[in-house]
């Protein structure tokens, strides 16, 4: 380097800094070290130079030198002082057209912010008539602006009406509360994307708006109402998607594949990040298991939608139950496919071994999942399911429950056969065979 035939000049500089009470950071990248047997290159230096440096440091500065890995340095810095706190608590509102106690992603955001001292409020739905309109949960103030007792939507219009009603109520609530005391941040969660409109007036006043994309709306719409086939509503939904992105200061997307698609469609590449919905290790713990009977319980917790492939799960379970005595399939959730799935279970004559349960809060479903012998994620590989990341996989893993997963593009992106078992998407026999192997 700089036509120097040896590291002597650098060693002298190192000594000069150390003798005057200074600190030197020597960062050596192995790509530039010419190891034994490698041809000389203008981009590398002999291993002997590095050996000479180490020997000099040992002999001259042995008592004050530290050979540390990056993780060692990070741990040391972290121990020097507590994390810097915000100059003042922030006032933050999360907006979600979901039942707060069942939405793990929203709960973790809200509880983490409240734990650091922020004033956190959530606008959400009421899941039961007995739930109060407002309540404080783990330091988070939850306002239930509308009701959702089950998932009765059976058509696009039936899905749109309650979404518009909730968006209107959220906008009115935000405007009223912001007049009383401004918000620092409004964190909007889709579905639907146009909930971002509720925060638009506040953004004009200086409030930051964060849009969190749980699902891609056009693909979700096609999977929910058109069996995965694109329809005429795709173009308007993409217009809404792009317009909603323009209303946000930053956008969070729930997986890396969707980030590529979303950023390209909305032009938000420079202000678009990924935040995976990992399992909460405080909630999903292996020690929750309490069941000790002889049954074999196979479990699916989630929305009972077409793209979830639960009709395939029923077909596979009928084949499996003929071989495994005491096998049961438990489905926790609600959705448009529930009546059809109940009818299919009766048609297959396995209704006694297939049990349908209403959805339950996150902390309760963790205990249910811990008592299962096998988890299944039988998604179809359609335009939505092929790239929709399922948090259930990581939750089953955190609980120590084996899981069988459709080999969709997104799940192949994040996992391999060393941590779970894949089956061919859309193939009930492949699912039955893989469940048998996992059990």
Short mmCIF file of C-alpha atoms in Angstrom, two decimals:
data_model
loop_
_atom_site.label_atom_id
_atom_site.label_comp_id
_atom_site.label_asym_id
_atom_site.label_seq_id
_atom_site.Cartn_x
_atom_site.Cartn_y
_atom_site.Cartn_z
CA UNK A 1 0.00 0.00 0.00
CA UNK A 2 1.38 3.45 -0.97
CA UNK A 3 4.50 1.63 -2.29
CA UNK A 4 5.50 0.57 1.22
CA UNK A 5 7.29 -2.81 1.12
CA UNK A 6 6.46 -3.61 4.77
CA UNK A 7 3.92 -2.61 7.44
CA UNK A 8 6.59 -0.70 9.41
CA UNK A 9 5.13 2.76 8.77
CA UNK A 10 1.71 1.62 10.00
CA UNK A 11 3.21 0.08 13.13
CA UNK A 12 5.00 3.35 13.89
CA UNK A 13 1.73 5.27 13.49
CA UNK A 14 0.01 2.80 15.80
CA UNK A 15 2.71 3.28 18.46
CA UNK A 16 2.51 7.07 18.14
CA UNK A 17 -1.27 7.06 18.76
CA UNK A 18 -1.05 4.61 21.67
CA UNK A 19 1.85 6.47 23.35
CA UNK A 20 -0.24 9.64 23.42
CA UNK A 21 -3.25 8.01 25.04
CA UNK A 22 -5.21 7.56 21.85
CA UNK A 23 -7.16 4.56 20.59
CA UNK A 24 -6.68 2.85 17.25
CA UNK A 25 -9.18 0.53 15.57
CA UNK A 26 -7.55 -2.00 13.26
CA UNK A 27 -10.14 -3.62 11.02
CA UNK A 28 -8.72 -6.44 8.90
CA UNK A 29 -10.79 -7.84 6.03
CA UNK A 30 -9.80 -11.42 5.13
CA UNK A 31 -10.60 -10.87 1.44
CA UNK A 32 -7.46 -8.75 1.13
CA UNK A 33 -5.09 -11.21 2.81
CA UNK A 34 -3.09 -13.35 0.34
CA UNK A 35 -3.10 -16.79 1.88
CA UNK A 36 -0.47 -19.44 1.27
CA UNK A 37 -0.60 -20.81 -2.27
CA UNK A 38 -2.53 -17.86 -3.74
CA UNK A 39 -1.11 -15.88 -6.66
CA UNK A 40 0.10 -12.30 -5.97
CA UNK A 41 -2.45 -9.59 -6.73
CA UNK A 42 -2.64 -5.81 -6.57
CA UNK A 43 -5.70 -6.23 -4.32
CA UNK A 44 -4.03 -8.41 -1.68
CA UNK A 45 -1.06 -8.33 0.68
CA UNK A 46 1.02 -11.23 2.06
CA UNK A 47 -0.17 -13.06 5.16
CA UNK A 48 3.24 -12.27 6.68
CA UNK A 49 2.26 -8.58 6.94
CA UNK A 50 -0.76 -9.46 9.06
CA UNK A 51 1.31 -11.85 11.17
CA UNK A 52 3.85 -9.07 11.72
CA UNK A 53 1.08 -6.72 12.87
CA UNK A 54 -0.30 -9.26 15.36
CA UNK A 55 3.16 -9.97 16.73
CA UNK A 56 3.92 -6.27 17.17
CA UNK A 57 0.64 -5.63 18.98
CA UNK A 58 1.25 -8.61 21.27
CA UNK A 59 4.80 -7.53 22.16
CA UNK A 60 4.30 -3.76 22.32
CA UNK A 61 0.66 -3.32 23.40
CA UNK A 62 -0.35 -6.70 24.82
CA UNK A 63 -1.95 -5.29 27.98
CA UNK A 64 -4.11 -2.74 26.15
CA UNK A 65 -5.07 -4.63 22.98
CA UNK A 66 -8.42 -6.35 22.48
CA UNK A 67 -9.05 -8.90 19.74
CA UNK A 68 -12.82 -8.59 19.51
CA UNK A 69 -15.55 -9.85 17.22
CA UNK A 70 -18.28 -7.36 16.21
CA UNK A 71 -20.71 -8.98 18.64
CA UNK A 72 -18.20 -8.50 21.48
CA UNK A 73 -17.88 -4.80 20.69
CA UNK A 74 -21.66 -4.41 20.49
CA UNK A 75 -22.13 -6.14 23.86
CA UNK A 76 -19.47 -3.92 25.44
CA UNK A 77 -21.01 -0.69 24.13
CA UNK A 78 -24.45 -1.79 25.24
CA UNK A 79 -23.15 -2.32 28.78
CA UNK A 80 -21.65 1.18 29.08
CA UNK A 81 -24.92 3.07 29.39
CA UNK A 82 -28.67 2.50 29.19
CA UNK A 83 -30.43 2.90 25.88
CA UNK A 84 -31.10 6.53 25.09
CA UNK A 85 -34.65 7.44 25.96
CA UNK A 86 -36.89 9.68 23.90
CA UNK A 87 -36.66 13.33 24.89
CA UNK A 88 -40.37 13.11 25.68
CA UNK A 89 -43.05 10.44 25.42
CA UNK A 90 -44.67 10.37 21.99
CA UNK A 91 -48.39 10.31 21.37
CA UNK A 92 -49.02 7.52 18.87
CA UNK A 93 -52.21 6.08 17.40
CA UNK A 94 -52.47 2.72 15.63
CA UNK A 95 -55.43 2.25 13.29
CA UNK A 96 -56.52 -1.29 12.39
CA UNK A 97 -59.77 -2.75 11.14
CA UNK A 98 -59.22 -5.89 13.22
CA UNK A 99 -59.88 -7.13 16.73
CA UNK A 100 -56.87 -5.93 18.72
CA UNK A 101 -56.58 -8.97 21.01
CA UNK A 102 -56.34 -11.29 17.98
CA UNK A 103 -53.89 -9.20 15.93
CA UNK A 104 -50.44 -10.19 17.13
CA UNK A 105 -48.61 -7.77 14.81
CA UNK A 106 -50.52 -4.73 16.05
CA UNK A 107 -50.33 -5.86 19.69
CA UNK A 108 -46.54 -6.16 19.58
CA UNK A 109 -46.11 -2.71 18.07
CA UNK A 110 -48.44 -1.14 20.63
CA UNK A 111 -47.07 -2.91 23.70
CA UNK A 112 -43.45 -2.20 22.72
CA UNK A 113 -44.18 1.50 22.31
CA UNK A 114 -46.09 1.65 25.59
CA UNK A 115 -43.26 -0.17 27.38
CA UNK A 116 -40.78 2.55 26.39
CA UNK A 117 -43.08 5.23 27.80
CA UNK A 118 -45.12 6.44 24.83
CA UNK A 119 -48.82 7.26 25.03
CA UNK A 120 -50.34 4.64 22.73
CA UNK A 121 -53.93 4.44 21.54
CA UNK A 122 -55.40 1.88 19.15
CA UNK A 123 -58.52 2.21 17.02
CA UNK A 124 -59.90 -1.28 16.43
CA UNK A 125 -63.00 -3.49 16.27
CA UNK A 126 -65.08 -5.06 19.02
CA UNK A 127 -65.12 -8.87 18.86
CA UNK A 128 -67.94 -9.56 21.34
CA UNK A 129 -70.95 -7.61 22.66
CA UNK A 130 -69.58 -7.94 26.20
CA UNK A 131 -66.34 -6.12 25.33
CA UNK A 132 -66.28 -2.48 26.48
CA UNK A 133 -65.98 0.26 23.88
CA UNK A 134 -62.71 1.39 25.47
CA UNK A 135 -60.21 -0.45 27.65
CA UNK A 136 -56.58 -0.25 28.73
CA UNK A 137 -54.59 -3.43 27.98
CA UNK A 138 -50.91 -3.70 28.97
CA UNK A 139 -50.60 0.09 29.02
CA UNK A 140 -52.33 0.51 25.63
CA UNK A 141 -55.63 2.40 25.38
CA UNK A 142 -57.88 0.49 22.95
CA UNK A 143 -60.93 2.19 21.39
CA UNK A 144 -63.35 -0.18 19.66
CA UNK A 145 -65.05 1.98 17.05
CA UNK A 146 -67.11 -0.71 15.35
CA UNK A 147 -68.26 -4.31 15.83
CA UNK A 148 -67.14 -7.50 14.14
CA UNK A 149 -68.89 -10.53 15.58
CA UNK A 150 -67.52 -13.19 13.25
CA UNK A 151 -66.67 -12.59 9.58
CA UNK A 152 -70.01 -12.31 7.78
CA UNK A 153 -68.67 -10.74 4.56
CA UNK A 154 -69.62 -12.92 1.58
CA UNK A 155 -69.21 -10.43 -1.28
CA UNK A 156 -66.96 -7.52 -2.29
CA UNK A 157 -69.68 -5.04 -1.36
CA UNK A 158 -70.23 -6.75 1.97
CA UNK A 159 -66.52 -6.36 2.62
CA UNK A 160 -66.43 -2.72 1.50
CA UNK A 161 -69.31 -1.33 3.57
CA UNK A 162 -67.85 -2.01 7.05
CA UNK A 163 -64.41 -0.89 5.85
CA UNK A 164 -65.78 2.49 4.74
CA UNK A 165 -67.74 2.85 7.98
CA UNK A 166 -64.66 2.12 10.09
CA UNK A 167 -62.49 4.49 8.03
CA UNK A 168 -65.03 7.29 8.49
CA UNK A 169 -65.24 6.73 12.26
CA UNK A 170 -61.45 6.55 12.55
CA UNK A 171 -61.04 9.82 10.62
CA UNK A 172 -63.58 11.57 12.82
CA UNK A 173 -61.98 10.24 16.03
CA UNK A 174 -58.47 11.24 14.92
CA UNK A 175 -59.55 14.75 13.93
CA UNK A 176 -61.35 15.31 17.25
CA UNK A 177 -58.48 13.99 19.36
CA UNK A 178 -55.82 15.85 17.36
CA UNK A 179 -57.66 19.12 18.02
CA UNK A 180 -57.35 18.39 21.71
CA UNK A 181 -53.73 17.22 21.60
CA UNK A 182 -51.69 16.56 18.42
CA UNK A 183 -50.34 13.11 17.55
CA UNK A 184 -46.68 12.55 16.75
CA UNK A 185 -47.38 9.46 14.65
CA UNK A 186 -50.37 7.63 13.18
CA UNK A 187 -49.57 4.02 12.27
CA UNK A 188 -52.18 2.71 9.81
CA UNK A 189 -52.54 -1.04 9.20
CA UNK A 190 -54.20 -2.45 6.11
CA UNK A 191 -56.63 -4.07 5.18
CA UNK A 192 -57.92 -1.88 3.60
CA UNK A 193 -55.24 0.39 2.17
CA UNK A 194 -57.55 3.41 2.10
CA UNK A 195 -57.53 3.59 5.91
CA UNK A 196 -54.56 5.88 5.26
CA UNK A 197 -57.12 8.49 4.19
CA UNK A 198 -58.26 8.72 7.82
CA UNK A 199 -54.85 10.14 8.75
CA UNK A 200 -54.49 12.48 5.75
CA UNK A 201 -55.80 15.64 7.52
CA UNK A 202 -53.36 15.07 10.40
CA UNK A 203 -50.44 14.66 8.02
CA UNK A 204 -51.15 18.11 6.62
CA UNK A 205 -50.75 19.41 10.18
CA UNK A 206 -47.33 17.78 10.56
CA UNK A 207 -48.19 14.37 12.03
CA UNK A 208 -46.08 11.57 10.57
CA UNK A 209 -48.04 8.73 8.93
CA UNK A 210 -46.77 5.17 8.74
CA UNK A 211 -48.61 2.66 6.51
CA UNK A 212 -48.21 -1.02 7.41
CA UNK A 213 -49.05 -3.47 4.61
CA UNK A 214 -50.09 -6.79 6.14
CA UNK A 215 -51.50 -8.10 2.81
CA UNK A 216 -51.43 -6.92 -0.81
CA UNK A 217 -54.98 -5.76 -1.49
CA UNK A 218 -55.43 -6.77 -5.18
CA UNK A 219 -54.11 -10.29 -4.56
CA UNK A 220 -56.07 -10.63 -1.33
CA UNK A 221 -59.28 -9.54 -3.06
CA UNK A 222 -58.79 -12.09 -5.86
CA UNK A 223 -58.11 -14.90 -3.37
CA UNK A 224 -61.06 -14.02 -1.16
CA UNK A 225 -63.78 -13.48 -3.75
CA UNK A 226 -62.58 -14.96 -7.05
CA UNK A 227 -60.81 -18.19 -6.07
CA UNK A 228 -57.44 -16.62 -6.81
CA UNK A 229 -58.35 -15.37 -10.31
CA UNK A 230 -57.77 -11.70 -11.19
CA UNK A 231 -60.92 -9.71 -11.77
CA UNK A 232 -62.11 -6.36 -13.06
CA UNK A 233 -61.60 -4.71 -9.67
CA UNK A 234 -57.84 -5.24 -9.87
CA UNK A 235 -57.10 -1.92 -11.59
CA UNK A 236 -59.11 0.29 -9.17
CA UNK A 237 -57.56 -1.56 -6.23
CA UNK A 238 -54.09 -0.81 -7.61
CA UNK A 239 -55.04 2.86 -7.93
CA UNK A 240 -56.11 2.85 -4.29
CA UNK A 241 -52.91 1.04 -3.36
CA UNK A 242 -50.75 3.64 -5.08
CA UNK A 243 -52.76 6.57 -3.69
CA UNK A 244 -52.58 5.23 -0.15
CA UNK A 245 -48.82 4.80 -0.41
CA UNK A 246 -48.53 8.44 -1.49
CA UNK A 247 -50.29 9.52 1.74
CA UNK A 248 -47.67 7.87 3.96
CA UNK A 249 -44.27 9.15 5.03
CA UNK A 250 -43.01 5.57 5.13
CA UNK A 251 -44.40 2.13 4.28
CA UNK A 252 -43.73 -1.16 6.06
CA UNK A 253 -44.39 -4.40 4.15
CA UNK A 254 -44.71 -7.79 5.82
CA UNK A 255 -42.22 -9.77 3.70
CA UNK A 256 -39.43 -9.29 1.18
CA UNK A 257 -41.23 -10.69 -1.87
CA UNK A 258 -44.19 -8.40 -1.35
CA UNK A 259 -41.87 -5.44 -0.81
CA UNK A 260 -40.52 -5.90 -4.34
CA UNK A 261 -44.02 -6.09 -5.82
CA UNK A 262 -45.45 -3.25 -3.73
CA UNK A 263 -42.55 -0.85 -4.23
CA UNK A 264 -42.63 -1.40 -7.99
CA UNK A 265 -46.40 -0.85 -8.24
CA UNK A 266 -46.51 2.22 -5.99
CA UNK A 267 -43.16 3.85 -6.71
CA UNK A 268 -42.27 3.79 -3.00
CA UNK A 269 -38.88 2.04 -3.23
CA UNK A 270 -36.98 4.72 -1.32
CA UNK A 271 -39.41 4.76 1.61
CA UNK A 272 -40.43 1.14 1.87
CA UNK A 273 -39.09 -1.35 4.46
CA UNK A 274 -39.74 -4.95 5.51
CA UNK A 275 -40.79 -5.93 9.01
CA UNK A 276 -41.44 -9.66 9.39
CA UNK A 277 -44.10 -10.71 11.84
CA UNK A 278 -42.03 -13.04 14.02
CA UNK A 279 -43.41 -15.10 16.89
CA UNK A 280 -43.45 -13.35 20.26
CA UNK A 281 -41.21 -15.52 22.45
CA UNK A 282 -42.87 -14.10 25.56
CA UNK A 283 -46.18 -15.59 24.45
CA UNK A 284 -45.24 -18.64 22.35
CA UNK A 285 -43.18 -20.79 24.75
CA UNK A 286 -42.61 -24.58 24.76
CA UNK A 287 -43.46 -24.81 28.47
CA UNK A 288 -47.12 -23.99 27.73
CA UNK A 289 -47.91 -27.59 26.75
CA UNK A 290 -50.20 -29.25 29.30
CA UNK A 291 -51.97 -32.08 27.40
CA UNK A 292 -50.96 -35.68 28.14
CA UNK A 293 -53.75 -37.84 26.64
CA UNK A 294 -53.45 -40.37 23.81
CA UNK A 295 -55.11 -38.28 21.09
CA UNK A 296 -53.20 -37.05 18.04
CA UNK A 297 -54.23 -33.44 17.43
CA UNK A 298 -53.50 -31.72 14.12
CA UNK A 299 -54.11 -27.99 14.26
CA UNK A 300 -54.72 -25.04 11.97
CA UNK A 301 -55.27 -21.57 13.51
CA UNK A 302 -56.18 -18.75 11.14
CA UNK A 303 -58.70 -17.39 8.68
CA UNK A 304 -60.97 -19.95 7.02
CA UNK A 305 -60.45 -18.61 3.50
CA UNK A 306 -60.14 -20.33 0.14
CA UNK A 307 -56.45 -19.58 -0.29
CA UNK A 308 -55.67 -21.35 3.00
CA UNK A 309 -56.35 -24.73 1.33
CA UNK A 310 -58.38 -26.16 4.20
CA UNK A 311 -60.55 -28.24 1.87
CA UNK A 312 -57.33 -30.03 0.92
CA UNK A 313 -56.54 -30.45 4.61
CA UNK A 314 -59.90 -32.19 5.15
CA UNK A 315 -59.29 -34.56 2.23
CA UNK A 316 -55.80 -35.35 3.53
CA UNK A 317 -57.07 -35.84 7.07
CA UNK A 318 -59.71 -38.37 5.95
CA UNK A 319 -56.91 -40.48 4.45
CA UNK A 320 -54.70 -40.05 7.50
CA UNK A 321 -57.39 -40.75 10.12
CA UNK A 322 -57.96 -44.22 8.64
CA UNK A 323 -54.40 -45.09 9.68
CA UNK A 324 -53.98 -43.20 12.98
CA UNK A 325 -56.44 -44.05 15.72
CA UNK A 326 -57.55 -41.09 17.82
CA UNK A 327 -56.48 -38.50 15.25
CA UNK A 328 -58.34 -35.18 15.36
CA UNK A 329 -58.19 -32.08 13.16
CA UNK A 330 -58.90 -28.81 14.99
CA UNK A 331 -59.57 -25.63 13.00
CA UNK A 332 -59.53 -22.34 14.94
CA UNK A 333 -60.83 -19.32 13.09
CA UNK A 334 -63.60 -17.77 11.06
CA UNK A 335 -64.15 -16.76 7.47
CA UNK A 336 -66.21 -17.07 4.32
CA UNK A 337 -65.31 -20.74 3.79
CA UNK A 338 -66.47 -21.96 7.21
CA UNK A 339 -69.97 -23.18 6.17
CA UNK A 340 -68.54 -24.98 3.13
CA UNK A 341 -65.82 -26.61 5.23
CA UNK A 342 -68.34 -27.83 7.81
CA UNK A 343 -70.42 -29.30 4.97
CA UNK A 344 -67.35 -30.96 3.44
CA UNK A 345 -66.38 -32.50 6.78
CA UNK A 346 -69.87 -34.02 7.03
CA UNK A 347 -69.73 -35.24 3.42
CA UNK A 348 -66.39 -36.95 4.08
CA UNK A 349 -67.90 -38.60 7.18
CA UNK A 350 -65.12 -37.28 9.43
CA UNK A 351 -67.10 -34.60 11.21
CA UNK A 352 -66.68 -36.31 14.59
CA UNK A 353 -62.90 -36.08 14.30
CA UNK A 354 -62.87 -32.59 12.77
CA UNK A 355 -63.63 -29.81 15.22
CA UNK A 356 -64.32 -26.18 14.37
CA UNK A 357 -63.58 -23.53 17.00
CA UNK A 358 -64.18 -19.80 17.07
CA UNK A 359 -61.09 -17.56 16.93
CA UNK A 360 -59.52 -16.73 20.29
CA UNK A 361 -57.08 -14.03 21.52
CA UNK A 362 -53.35 -14.39 20.83
CA UNK A 363 -52.34 -15.46 24.33
CA UNK A 364 -55.06 -18.11 24.41
CA UNK A 365 -54.27 -19.52 20.97
CA UNK A 366 -50.64 -19.93 22.05
CA UNK A 367 -51.76 -22.45 24.69
CA UNK A 368 -53.98 -24.23 22.18
CA UNK A 369 -51.13 -24.50 19.67
CA UNK A 370 -48.72 -25.77 22.34
CA UNK A 371 -51.04 -28.74 22.99
CA UNK A 372 -51.08 -29.80 19.33
CA UNK A 373 -49.02 -32.69 17.99
CA UNK A 374 -48.70 -31.22 14.50
CA UNK A 375 -49.35 -27.85 12.91
CA UNK A 376 -50.36 -27.47 9.27
CA UNK A 377 -50.18 -24.54 6.84
CA UNK A 378 -51.85 -25.95 3.68
CA UNK A 379 -51.95 -22.74 1.59
CA UNK A 380 -52.63 -22.78 -2.12
CA UNK A 381 -49.89 -21.42 -4.36
CA UNK A 382 -52.14 -18.83 -6.01
CA UNK A 383 -51.22 -15.19 -6.62
CA UNK A 384 -51.89 -14.41 -2.96
CA UNK A 385 -51.01 -17.56 -1.02
CA UNK A 386 -47.80 -18.16 -2.94
CA UNK A 387 -46.25 -15.00 -1.46
CA UNK A 388 -48.24 -14.53 1.77
CA UNK A 389 -45.96 -15.10 4.77
CA UNK A 390 -47.62 -17.16 7.50
CA UNK A 391 -46.68 -16.21 11.06
CA UNK A 392 -48.16 -19.51 12.23
CA UNK A 393 -45.02 -21.33 11.03
CA UNK A 394 -42.69 -19.44 13.37
CA UNK A 395 -45.22 -19.68 16.20
CA UNK A 396 -45.41 -23.47 15.92
CA UNK A 397 -41.60 -23.59 15.85
CA UNK A 398 -41.33 -21.39 18.94
CA UNK A 399 -43.67 -23.78 20.76
CA UNK A 400 -41.66 -26.84 19.71
CA UNK A 401 -44.54 -28.23 17.61
CA UNK A 402 -43.58 -29.78 14.23
CA UNK A 403 -45.20 -28.11 11.25
CA UNK A 404 -46.09 -29.19 7.71
CA UNK A 405 -46.14 -26.40 5.13
CA UNK A 406 -47.08 -26.04 1.47
CA UNK A 407 -43.95 -25.45 -0.60
CA UNK A 408 -44.98 -21.97 -1.72
CA UNK A 409 -42.53 -19.41 -3.04
CA UNK A 410 -42.51 -17.35 0.16
CA UNK A 411 -41.96 -20.33 2.45
CA UNK A 412 -39.16 -21.69 0.26
CA UNK A 413 -37.64 -18.20 0.47
CA UNK A 414 -37.43 -18.23 4.28
CA UNK A 415 -37.24 -21.94 5.22
CA UNK A 416 -35.81 -25.27 4.10
CA UNK A 417 -36.29 -28.96 4.93
CA UNK A 418 -33.91 -28.75 7.89
CA UNK A 419 -36.53 -26.88 9.96
CA UNK A 420 -39.91 -28.07 8.64
CA UNK A 421 -41.60 -30.47 6.21
CA UNK A 422 -42.87 -29.33 2.83
CA UNK A 423 -45.62 -30.85 0.70
CA UNK A 424 -46.70 -30.11 -2.86
CA UNK A 425 -49.21 -27.21 -2.83
CA UNK A 426 -52.71 -28.20 -3.88
CA UNK A 427 -52.02 -31.95 -3.51
CA UNK A 428 -54.09 -33.59 -0.74
CA UNK A 429 -52.24 -36.91 -1.06
CA UNK A 430 -48.88 -35.19 -0.72
CA UNK A 431 -50.20 -33.42 2.39
CA UNK A 432 -51.47 -36.70 3.91
CA UNK A 433 -48.16 -38.42 3.22
CA UNK A 434 -46.13 -35.58 4.72
CA UNK A 435 -48.34 -35.39 7.84
CA UNK A 436 -47.90 -39.12 8.33
CA UNK A 437 -44.11 -38.75 8.11
CA UNK A 438 -44.11 -35.82 10.55
CA UNK A 439 -46.17 -37.73 13.12
#
